Coordinates of C-alpha atoms in Angstrom, one line a residue:
Chain A
M1 CA 31.8 -1.0 24.7
S2 CA 32.7 0.8 21.5
N3 CA 30.2 3.1 19.9
P4 CA 27.6 1.3 17.8
I5 CA 28.1 1.3 14.0
R6 CA 25.7 3.6 12.1
L7 CA 24.0 2.2 9.1
E8 CA 22.1 4.9 7.2
L9 CA 19.5 3.9 4.7
S10 CA 20.6 6.9 2.6
S11 CA 24.0 5.1 2.1
L12 CA 22.4 2.3 0.1
P13 CA 23.1 3.9 -3.4
R14 CA 26.7 4.3 -2.4
R15 CA 26.9 0.7 -1.0
H16 CA 25.1 -0.9 -4.0
P17 CA 25.9 1.1 -7.1
Q18 CA 23.6 -1.1 -9.3
S19 CA 20.5 -1.5 -7.1
G20 CA 21.0 1.0 -4.3
E21 CA 18.5 3.5 -5.6
D22 CA 15.8 0.8 -5.8
L23 CA 16.7 -0.5 -2.4
L24 CA 16.5 3.0 -0.9
Y25 CA 13.5 4.5 -2.7
D26 CA 11.3 1.5 -3.3
Y27 CA 12.1 -1.3 -0.8
G28 CA 13.5 1.2 1.8
R29 CA 10.0 2.5 2.5
A30 CA 8.9 -0.9 3.6
A31 CA 12.0 -1.1 5.9
V32 CA 11.2 2.2 7.5
H33 CA 7.6 1.0 7.9
R34 CA 8.7 -2.1 9.7
L35 CA 11.2 -0.2 11.8
C36 CA 9.0 2.6 13.1
V37 CA 5.3 1.9 12.4
D38 CA 4.6 -1.9 12.5
P39 CA 5.1 -4.1 14.5
D40 CA 6.4 -1.4 16.9
S41 CA 5.3 2.2 16.7
L42 CA 8.0 4.6 17.6
P43 CA 7.3 8.2 18.7
E44 CA 6.7 10.9 16.1
G45 CA 10.0 12.2 14.8
A46 CA 12.1 9.1 15.5
E47 CA 14.7 8.7 12.8
E48 CA 16.9 5.8 14.0
R49 CA 16.7 2.6 15.9
E50 CA 19.2 0.3 17.6
V51 CA 19.4 -3.1 16.0
T52 CA 21.4 -6.2 17.0
I53 CA 23.3 -8.0 14.2
G54 CA 24.4 -11.6 14.5
H55 CA 27.2 -12.0 11.9
T56 CA 28.9 -15.2 11.1
P57 CA 31.8 -14.4 8.8
V58 CA 33.0 -16.6 6.0
G59 CA 34.9 -19.6 7.4
E60 CA 33.5 -19.1 10.9
I61 CA 30.8 -21.1 12.7
T62 CA 30.1 -18.7 15.6
A63 CA 28.2 -15.5 15.2
M64 CA 29.7 -12.2 16.4
T65 CA 27.2 -9.8 17.8
H66 CA 27.2 -6.2 16.9
R67 CA 25.1 -3.3 18.0
V68 CA 24.2 -1.0 15.1
I69 CA 22.1 2.1 14.8
V70 CA 20.0 2.1 11.6
G71 CA 19.0 5.6 10.5
W72 CA 16.4 6.6 8.0
A73 CA 16.4 10.5 8.3
G74 CA 14.2 12.0 5.6
H75 CA 13.0 8.7 4.4
L76 CA 9.9 8.1 6.5
N77 CA 6.8 8.5 4.3
R78 CA 3.7 8.2 6.6
E79 CA 1.4 8.2 3.6
F80 CA 3.2 5.2 2.1
C81 CA 3.0 3.4 5.5
E82 CA -0.8 4.1 5.7
R83 CA -1.4 2.8 2.2
A84 CA 1.0 -0.1 2.2
G85 CA -0.4 -1.5 5.4
I86 CA -3.7 -1.9 3.6
S87 CA -2.4 -2.6 0.0
R88 CA 0.2 -5.2 0.6
N89 CA 0.1 -8.3 2.7
A90 CA 2.3 -8.4 5.7
I91 CA 4.7 -11.1 4.3
D92 CA 5.6 -9.1 1.2
L93 CA 6.3 -5.9 3.2
T94 CA 8.4 -7.8 5.7
E95 CA 10.4 -9.5 3.0
A96 CA 11.0 -6.3 1.2
A97 CA 12.1 -4.7 4.5
A98 CA 14.4 -7.7 5.1
I99 CA 16.1 -7.2 1.7
V100 CA 17.1 -3.7 2.9
F101 CA 18.6 -5.1 6.1
A102 CA 20.4 -7.8 4.0
A103 CA 21.8 -5.0 1.8
L104 CA 23.0 -2.9 4.7
T105 CA 24.7 -5.8 6.5
I106 CA 26.2 -7.6 3.6
S107 CA 27.8 -4.3 2.5
E108 CA 29.0 -3.4 6.0
F109 CA 30.2 -6.7 7.2
E110 CA 31.2 -8.6 4.0
G111 CA 31.8 -5.8 1.5
G112 CA 29.1 -7.3 -0.8
R113 CA 27.1 -5.6 -3.4
I114 CA 23.6 -6.5 -4.4
Q115 CA 23.1 -6.6 -8.2
H116 CA 19.7 -8.0 -8.7
V117 CA 16.5 -8.4 -6.7
I118 CA 13.6 -10.2 -8.4
Q119 CA 10.5 -11.3 -6.4
T120 CA 9.5 -14.7 -7.5
T121 CA 6.3 -16.3 -6.2
G122 CA 3.5 -14.5 -4.4
R123 CA 4.8 -15.5 -1.0
G124 CA 7.6 -13.0 -0.7
D125 CA 10.4 -15.1 -2.1
Y126 CA 13.1 -13.1 -3.8
Y127 CA 15.9 -14.1 -6.2
V128 CA 18.9 -12.0 -5.2
E129 CA 22.4 -11.9 -6.8
V130 CA 25.3 -10.6 -4.9
D131 CA 28.7 -9.5 -6.1
W132 CA 31.1 -10.6 -3.4
Q133 CA 34.9 -10.3 -3.9
A134 CA 34.4 -11.0 -7.6
K135 CA 32.5 -14.2 -6.9
P136 CA 28.8 -13.7 -7.4
A137 CA 26.7 -15.5 -4.8
L138 CA 23.1 -16.1 -4.0
L139 CA 21.5 -14.5 -1.0
E140 CA 18.6 -16.1 0.8
I141 CA 16.5 -13.6 2.7
R142 CA 13.8 -14.0 5.2
G143 CA 11.9 -11.5 7.2
V144 CA 10.1 -12.2 10.5
L145 CA 7.5 -9.6 11.5
A146 CA 7.7 -10.4 15.2
D147 CA 9.6 -13.1 17.1
D148 CA 8.1 -13.0 20.6
T149 CA 9.7 -16.2 21.8
P150 CA 11.9 -15.7 24.9
T151 CA 15.0 -17.2 23.2
G152 CA 14.5 -16.0 19.6
S153 CA 13.8 -19.5 18.5
V154 CA 11.6 -18.5 15.5
T155 CA 14.4 -16.4 14.0
R156 CA 17.0 -19.2 14.7
A157 CA 14.8 -21.7 13.0
K158 CA 14.4 -19.5 9.9
V159 CA 18.2 -19.2 9.7
Q160 CA 18.6 -22.9 9.9
E161 CA 15.8 -23.5 7.3
K162 CA 17.6 -21.1 4.9
R163 CA 21.0 -22.6 5.6
K164 CA 19.7 -26.0 4.6
K165 CA 18.1 -24.6 1.5
I166 CA 21.1 -22.8 0.1
V167 CA 24.0 -24.8 -1.4
S168 CA 26.4 -22.0 -1.1
G169 CA 25.9 -18.3 -0.4
Y170 CA 24.6 -15.9 2.2
V171 CA 21.6 -16.2 4.5
S172 CA 20.1 -13.1 6.0
V173 CA 17.2 -13.2 8.4
T174 CA 15.8 -10.1 10.1
A175 CA 13.2 -10.1 12.9
F176 CA 11.7 -6.7 13.2
R177 CA 10.6 -7.4 16.8
H178 CA 12.9 -9.8 18.6
R179 CA 11.9 -10.2 22.2
H180 CA 15.1 -12.0 23.2
S181 CA 17.3 -9.0 22.2
G182 CA 14.8 -6.3 23.0
M183 CA 15.2 -4.7 19.6
P184 CA 15.1 -5.8 16.0
Y185 CA 17.6 -8.5 15.2
S186 CA 19.3 -9.3 11.9
A187 CA 21.4 -12.5 11.3
L188 CA 23.9 -12.7 8.4
C189 CA 25.9 -15.8 7.7
F190 CA 27.8 -17.5 4.9
V191 CA 27.1 -21.0 3.9
S192 CA 30.1 -22.7 2.4
P193 CA 29.7 -25.1 -0.4
P194 CA 30.0 -28.8 0.7
P195 CA 33.5 -30.2 0.1
S196 CA 33.5 -32.2 -3.1
K197 CA 34.7 -35.8 -2.8
P198 CA 37.5 -36.9 -5.0
A199 CA 36.1 -39.2 -7.7
K200 CA 38.5 -42.1 -7.0
A201 CA 37.8 -42.1 -3.3
A202 CA 34.1 -42.2 -3.9
K203 CA 34.5 -45.2 -6.3
R204 CA 36.7 -47.1 -3.8
K205 CA 34.1 -46.5 -1.1
R206 CA 31.4 -48.1 -3.3
K207 CA 33.5 -51.2 -3.8
Chain B
V1 CA 24.8 -14.8 -11.8
I2 CA 22.4 -15.6 -14.6
V3 CA 20.4 -12.3 -14.5
S4 CA 23.6 -10.2 -14.2
R5 CA 24.7 -11.6 -17.5
I6 CA 21.6 -11.1 -19.5
D7 CA 20.7 -7.8 -17.8
P8 CA 24.0 -6.1 -16.8
N9 CA 22.4 -2.8 -16.1
A10 CA 19.8 -4.3 -13.8
M11 CA 16.9 -2.8 -15.7
S12 CA 14.7 -5.7 -14.6
T13 CA 15.5 -5.0 -11.0
H14 CA 14.7 -1.3 -11.4
A15 CA 11.4 -2.1 -13.1
A16 CA 10.4 -4.7 -10.5
A17 CA 11.2 -2.3 -7.7
K18 CA 9.0 0.3 -9.2
G19 CA 6.3 -2.3 -9.6
F20 CA 6.6 -3.3 -6.0
R21 CA 6.3 0.3 -4.8
A22 CA 3.4 1.0 -7.2
L23 CA 1.5 -2.0 -5.7
C24 CA 2.2 -0.7 -2.2
E25 CA 0.6 2.6 -3.3
G26 CA -2.4 0.9 -5.0
D27 CA -1.4 2.1 -8.5
T28 CA -2.1 -1.2 -10.3
V29 CA -1.8 0.4 -13.7
L30 CA 1.8 1.5 -13.1
A31 CA 2.6 -1.8 -11.4
R32 CA 1.4 -3.7 -14.4
V33 CA 3.6 -1.6 -16.7
K34 CA 6.7 -1.9 -14.5
Y35 CA 6.4 -5.6 -13.8
G36 CA 5.6 -6.2 -17.5
E37 CA 8.9 -4.4 -18.4
A38 CA 10.8 -6.6 -15.9
G39 CA 9.1 -9.8 -17.3
H40 CA 10.0 -8.8 -20.8
I41 CA 13.7 -8.3 -20.0
L42 CA 13.9 -11.7 -18.3
E43 CA 11.9 -13.5 -21.0
A44 CA 14.2 -12.0 -23.7
G45 CA 17.2 -13.2 -21.7
A46 CA 15.7 -16.7 -21.6
A47 CA 15.5 -16.7 -25.4
Q48 CA 19.2 -15.8 -25.6
T49 CA 20.7 -18.4 -23.4
Q50 CA 21.5 -21.9 -24.6
S51 CA 21.8 -23.4 -21.1
A52 CA 18.6 -25.3 -20.1
P53 CA 18.8 -24.6 -16.4
E54 CA 19.4 -20.9 -17.0
K55 CA 16.7 -20.6 -19.7
N56 CA 14.1 -22.2 -17.4
L57 CA 15.0 -20.2 -14.3
L58 CA 14.7 -17.0 -16.4
R59 CA 11.4 -18.2 -17.7
F60 CA 10.2 -18.8 -14.1
L61 CA 11.4 -15.3 -13.1
A62 CA 9.8 -13.7 -16.1
A63 CA 6.5 -15.5 -15.4
S64 CA 6.6 -14.3 -11.8
Q65 CA 7.0 -10.7 -13.0
Y66 CA 4.0 -10.9 -15.3
Y67 CA 2.1 -12.5 -12.4
H68 CA 3.0 -9.6 -10.1
G69 CA 1.8 -7.2 -12.8
G70 CA -1.6 -9.0 -13.0
D71 CA -0.9 -10.3 -16.5
Y72 CA -2.0 -13.8 -15.7
Q73 CA -2.5 -15.0 -19.3
R74 CA 1.0 -14.0 -20.3
A75 CA 2.4 -15.6 -17.1
L76 CA 0.6 -18.8 -17.9
R77 CA 2.0 -18.9 -21.4
V78 CA 5.6 -18.6 -20.0
V79 CA 4.8 -21.1 -17.3
R80 CA 3.7 -23.6 -19.9
R81 CA 7.1 -23.2 -21.6
T82 CA 9.0 -23.7 -18.5
K83 CA 10.4 -27.2 -17.8
P84 CA 10.6 -27.7 -14.0
K85 CA 13.1 -30.6 -14.4
Y86 CA 15.8 -28.0 -15.1
L87 CA 15.1 -26.0 -12.0
S88 CA 16.8 -26.5 -8.7
E89 CA 15.0 -28.6 -6.1
S90 CA 13.9 -25.6 -4.0
D91 CA 12.9 -23.6 -7.2
R92 CA 11.0 -26.6 -8.5
E93 CA 8.8 -26.7 -5.3
K94 CA 8.1 -22.9 -5.6
F95 CA 7.4 -23.3 -9.3
E96 CA 4.8 -26.0 -8.8
A97 CA 2.8 -23.9 -6.3
F98 CA 3.3 -20.9 -8.5
R99 CA 2.0 -22.8 -11.6
K100 CA -1.2 -23.8 -9.7
D101 CA -1.7 -20.2 -8.6
V102 CA -1.2 -18.8 -12.1
E103 CA -3.6 -21.3 -13.6
E104 CA -6.3 -20.3 -11.1
R105 CA -5.9 -16.7 -11.8
A106 CA -5.8 -17.1 -15.6
D107 CA -9.1 -19.0 -15.4
A108 CA -12.1 -17.3 -17.0
G109 CA -14.1 -17.4 -13.8
Y110 CA -11.4 -15.9 -11.6
V111 CA -12.5 -12.3 -11.4
A112 CA -16.1 -13.2 -10.7
R113 CA -15.1 -15.8 -8.1
I114 CA -12.8 -13.4 -6.1
A115 CA -15.2 -10.5 -6.5
G116 CA -17.9 -12.7 -5.0
A117 CA -15.7 -13.6 -2.1
V118 CA -14.9 -9.9 -1.4
R119 CA -18.6 -9.0 -1.6
A120 CA -19.5 -11.8 0.8
A121 CA -16.8 -10.7 3.3
W122 CA -17.9 -7.1 3.0
Q123 CA -21.6 -7.8 3.5
E124 CA -20.8 -10.1 6.5
R125 CA -18.7 -7.2 7.9
R126 CA -15.6 -9.3 7.8
I127 CA -13.6 -6.2 6.9
D128 CA -10.1 -7.6 7.4
D129 CA -10.9 -10.5 5.2
A130 CA -12.1 -8.2 2.5
I131 CA -8.9 -6.1 2.8
K132 CA -6.7 -9.2 2.6
L133 CA -8.6 -10.5 -0.5
L134 CA -7.9 -7.2 -2.2
Q135 CA -4.2 -7.4 -1.2
R136 CA -3.9 -10.8 -2.8
H137 CA -6.0 -10.0 -5.8
P138 CA -5.5 -6.3 -6.5
Y139 CA -6.1 -6.6 -10.3
I140 CA -9.8 -7.8 -10.1
V141 CA -11.0 -4.2 -10.4
E142 CA -9.5 -1.1 -12.1
R143 CA -7.4 1.1 -9.8
A144 CA -10.0 3.8 -9.0
E145 CA -12.5 1.3 -8.0
L146 CA -9.9 -0.6 -6.0
A147 CA -8.9 2.7 -4.2
W148 CA -12.6 3.4 -3.5
Q149 CA -13.2 0.0 -2.1
R150 CA -10.2 0.3 0.2
A151 CA -11.4 3.8 1.3
V152 CA -14.8 2.4 2.3
L153 CA -13.3 -0.7 4.1
C154 CA -10.9 1.6 6.0
S155 CA -13.7 4.0 6.8
V156 CA -16.1 1.4 8.2
S157 CA -13.3 -0.2 10.3
G158 CA -12.2 3.2 11.7
R159 CA -8.9 3.6 9.8
L160 CA -9.9 7.1 9.0
K161 CA -6.5 8.5 7.8
A162 CA -6.1 5.5 5.3
A163 CA -9.8 6.1 4.2
A164 CA -8.9 9.8 3.4
L165 CA -5.8 8.7 1.5
F166 CA -7.5 6.0 -0.6
S167 CA -10.5 8.2 -1.4
A168 CA -8.0 10.9 -2.6
D169 CA -6.4 8.1 -4.8
A170 CA -9.8 7.2 -6.1
V171 CA -10.4 10.8 -7.2
R172 CA -7.0 11.0 -8.8
F173 CA -7.2 7.6 -10.6
S174 CA -10.7 8.4 -11.8
G175 CA -9.5 11.7 -13.4
S176 CA -11.7 13.6 -10.9
H177 CA -14.9 11.9 -12.1
P178 CA -17.9 13.7 -10.7
A179 CA -19.4 10.5 -9.3
V180 CA -16.2 9.8 -7.3
L181 CA -15.9 13.4 -6.1
I182 CA -19.4 13.3 -4.6
L183 CA -18.8 9.8 -3.1
R184 CA -15.7 11.0 -1.4
A185 CA -17.4 14.1 -0.1
G186 CA -20.2 11.9 1.2
M187 CA -17.9 9.5 3.1
P188 CA -18.0 11.3 6.5
L189 CA -21.8 11.3 6.4
A190 CA -22.0 7.6 5.7
S191 CA -19.3 7.2 8.4
Q192 CA -21.6 9.1 10.8
E193 CA -24.3 6.5 10.3
T194 CA -22.0 3.4 10.6
R195 CA -19.8 4.8 13.4
S196 CA -20.2 8.1 15.3
E197 CA -20.7 11.8 14.8
A198 CA -17.1 12.4 16.1
D199 CA -15.7 10.0 13.4
A200 CA -17.7 11.9 10.8
V201 CA -16.1 15.2 11.9
E202 CA -12.7 13.7 12.1
L203 CA -12.9 12.0 8.7
A204 CA -14.1 15.3 7.2
R205 CA -11.1 17.0 8.7
L206 CA -8.8 14.3 7.3
L207 CA -10.2 14.7 3.9
L208 CA -9.1 18.3 4.1
E209 CA -5.5 17.1 4.7
H210 CA -5.3 14.9 1.6
S211 CA -6.0 16.6 -1.8
P212 CA -9.3 18.2 -0.7
T213 CA -11.8 19.2 -3.4
P214 CA -14.4 22.0 -3.0
L215 CA -16.9 19.4 -2.1
D216 CA -14.8 18.1 0.7
W217 CA -14.6 21.6 2.1
L218 CA -18.3 21.7 1.9
T219 CA -18.8 18.4 3.8
A220 CA -16.3 19.6 6.4
S221 CA -18.5 22.7 6.8
V222 CA -21.8 20.8 6.9
V223 CA -20.7 18.3 9.5
L224 CA -20.2 21.1 12.0
F225 CA -23.9 22.2 11.7
P226 CA -25.2 20.1 14.6
N227 CA -22.7 21.8 16.9
V228 CA -23.9 25.2 15.7
R229 CA -27.4 24.2 16.4
D230 CA -26.4 23.3 19.9
G231 CA -25.0 26.8 20.4
D232 CA -21.3 26.2 19.7
L233 CA -20.3 29.6 18.1
A234 CA -16.7 28.7 17.4
A235 CA -18.0 25.7 15.3
G236 CA -20.1 28.3 13.5
V237 CA -17.1 30.4 12.7
E238 CA -15.2 27.4 11.4
L239 CA -18.3 26.2 9.4
L240 CA -18.4 29.5 7.6
R241 CA -14.7 29.5 7.0
R242 CA -14.8 26.1 5.4
F243 CA -17.9 27.1 3.3
E244 CA -16.1 30.2 2.0
R245 CA -13.2 28.0 1.0
A246 CA -15.6 25.6 -0.9
R247 CA -17.2 28.5 -2.6
A248 CA -13.9 30.1 -3.6
E249 CA -12.6 26.9 -5.1
F250 CA -15.8 25.8 -6.8
P251 CA -15.1 27.7 -10.0
G252 CA -11.9 25.6 -10.4
L253 CA -13.9 22.5 -11.0
S254 CA -14.3 21.3 -14.6
A255 CA -17.4 22.3 -16.4
A256 CA -18.8 18.8 -16.4
T257 CA -18.3 18.5 -12.7
A258 CA -19.6 22.0 -11.9
H259 CA -22.8 21.2 -13.8
D260 CA -23.3 17.8 -12.3
Q261 CA -26.7 17.8 -10.6
D262 CA -25.6 15.9 -7.4
I263 CA -22.7 18.3 -7.0
R264 CA -24.8 21.4 -7.5
S265 CA -27.3 20.0 -5.0
W266 CA -24.6 19.5 -2.4
M267 CA -23.3 23.0 -3.0
C268 CA -26.8 24.4 -2.5
H269 CA -27.0 22.5 0.7
G270 CA -23.8 24.1 1.8
F271 CA -25.3 27.5 1.0
F272 CA -28.4 26.6 3.0
V273 CA -26.5 25.5 6.1
A274 CA -24.2 28.6 5.8
V275 CA -27.2 30.9 5.6
L276 CA -28.6 29.4 8.8
T277 CA -25.2 29.7 10.5
A278 CA -24.7 33.3 9.4
D279 CA -28.1 34.1 10.7
R280 CA -27.1 32.9 14.2
L281 CA -23.6 34.3 14.1
N282 CA -23.9 37.5 12.1
G283 CA -27.6 38.4 12.1
R284 CA -30.4 38.2 9.7
E285 CA -29.1 40.8 7.3
A286 CA -25.9 38.9 6.7
A287 CA -27.9 35.7 6.3
L288 CA -30.1 37.3 3.7
A289 CA -27.1 38.6 1.8
L290 CA -25.7 35.1 1.6
L291 CA -29.1 33.8 0.6
T292 CA -29.1 36.2 -2.3
E293 CA -25.7 34.7 -3.3
A294 CA -27.2 31.3 -3.1
E295 CA -30.0 32.2 -5.4
T296 CA -27.5 33.7 -7.8
F297 CA -25.5 30.4 -7.8
G298 CA -28.6 28.8 -9.2
P299 CA -30.5 26.4 -6.9
S300 CA -30.6 22.8 -8.0
G301 CA -33.3 20.2 -7.3
N302 CA -35.7 21.2 -4.5
Y303 CA -33.3 23.9 -3.2
A304 CA -35.2 26.5 -5.2
D305 CA -38.2 25.8 -2.9
I306 CA -36.0 25.7 0.1
F307 CA -34.5 29.1 -0.6
R308 CA -38.0 30.5 -1.3
T309 CA -39.1 29.2 2.0
L310 CA -36.2 31.0 3.8
R311 CA -36.9 34.2 1.9
A312 CA -40.6 34.2 2.7
D313 CA -40.2 33.0 6.3
N314 CA -39.5 35.9 8.7
G315 CA -39.7 33.8 11.8
E316 CA -37.0 32.1 13.8
W317 CA -35.3 29.9 11.2
F318 CA -33.6 27.8 13.8
K319 CA -36.9 27.0 15.6
S320 CA -38.8 26.3 12.5
P321 CA -39.4 22.5 12.2
E322 CA -39.7 22.8 8.5
V323 CA -36.3 24.4 8.2
Q324 CA -34.8 21.9 10.5
K325 CA -36.2 19.1 8.4
L326 CA -34.7 20.7 5.3
A327 CA -31.4 21.0 7.0
N328 CA -31.3 17.3 7.5
E329 CA -32.5 16.3 4.1
G330 CA -29.4 17.1 2.1
P331 CA -27.1 15.0 4.1
V332 CA -29.6 12.2 4.3
R333 CA -29.9 12.1 0.5
L334 CA -26.1 12.2 0.0
R335 CA -25.6 9.6 2.7
G336 CA -28.1 7.3 1.0
Q337 CA -26.2 7.7 -2.2
V338 CA -22.9 6.8 -0.5
N339 CA -24.4 4.0 1.6
G340 CA -25.6 2.4 -1.6
R341 CA -22.0 2.2 -2.8
Y342 CA -20.9 1.0 0.7
D343 CA -23.3 -1.9 0.5
A344 CA -22.8 -2.7 -3.1
P345 CA -19.1 -3.2 -3.9
F346 CA -18.3 -3.7 -7.6
A347 CA -21.2 -1.7 -8.8
T348 CA -18.9 -0.2 -11.3
A349 CA -16.3 -2.9 -11.5
A350 CA -16.9 -3.6 -15.1

């Protein structure tokens, strides 16, 4: 098996010129918290973690599985983690961490760049715009703190839920503990717009 | 697509990200400013666009930023101008739940209602419930009070590192207000009562790791005294080291703080305990020399009597019941003061 791909958090500003600094310095702290403090606590000094990526490219229906190493050297802030665990609810922290995963994977596997991230309601929903091959798209993101089901069914259900919700664009779902794969798991897939029916054919059908 | 056009430099994203981080760090003042900036950019964008779906989505996004910044009145004003029929189906669902939430928070009775719920959870020792309420409603108190409440909740539930951090935040956010300084320094003593002596010593040590004040050094010194009394000489050496640090840094306090009666009393207590420890470790002469320094510092409250008692008493200080009683009185008084604030959240919420 080929060497796993390395995805460094510090590469975010390069990958996303417009929002990368925010992704690294603001939301990135939440991602590091989810990767090495909660739900699983890694040994002191850990600066990377293996993650499984399930990527369904544009035009495909089957996911390709990749093993990647996510690194956060120099970006673990223990004081932030201590405070954030008390100051923010778990959902908001998980969603913010999931944004970072979406940013890493959409850049690595689809060449996309995140332009805007705006949190909407108080339940961790975000409005995210992506610049993908000159066609801006929406990105639906969901974070799962821990999927302890033996087959990863919680994560799969979240992907399906998001796929139904989005008319066209990307869906990214990250489970920070994923029992089925034994490591965090992040799914990225593209939802194609439904084929538009020709107006005449639709009329004929009605008759 | 929409936001990119009205905000090509992503200023709203930058501001919202800073707001997110500030809320994670408990800085509600900065969060309010940053989310307010993001809301303003999006609201201005809504005013520019002619398209009804874009205008109303931008209003929804703007209102959500004001909401995250705790500006519920402004969020409500924008919500009332938003027409849900122009939103997508999924956004419409989110918007309706959001509207209800904003209306509740903009209500005049909101702060009192949530404060009451936090108080009830606190008094019934449902600590996690109180923490979660403050997560969902961080703007019901000003940030120094919020940090202090979190510090206490963490302390009583054994999250000692977080307690040390939040109490340091309370000091910083309050502009090193003397009342907050003394409360922070007293936390290990209150912790001693609600948890264990070992927790008290550990919390005192953690306070030293996070922006310690001279009063924290003093507490970290005093909590070692029971060990000294039990004959642990290494603890005595550490007690005196910490006391020296407190004494060296005391002149760095502001004039108002250095003249605060509670703070002076606590410093006098530190002197008292240090004198007893020096007596055991270094002999009576060294202890008397330190006592002279204590008298020069200017005893506060009943410490003038205490120091006179020490000066007059040539007997075995450690065996004297009177001296032992005095050694306990200082911490008991400070603990009482801190416990009062443990049991009465929102005493200074206004």
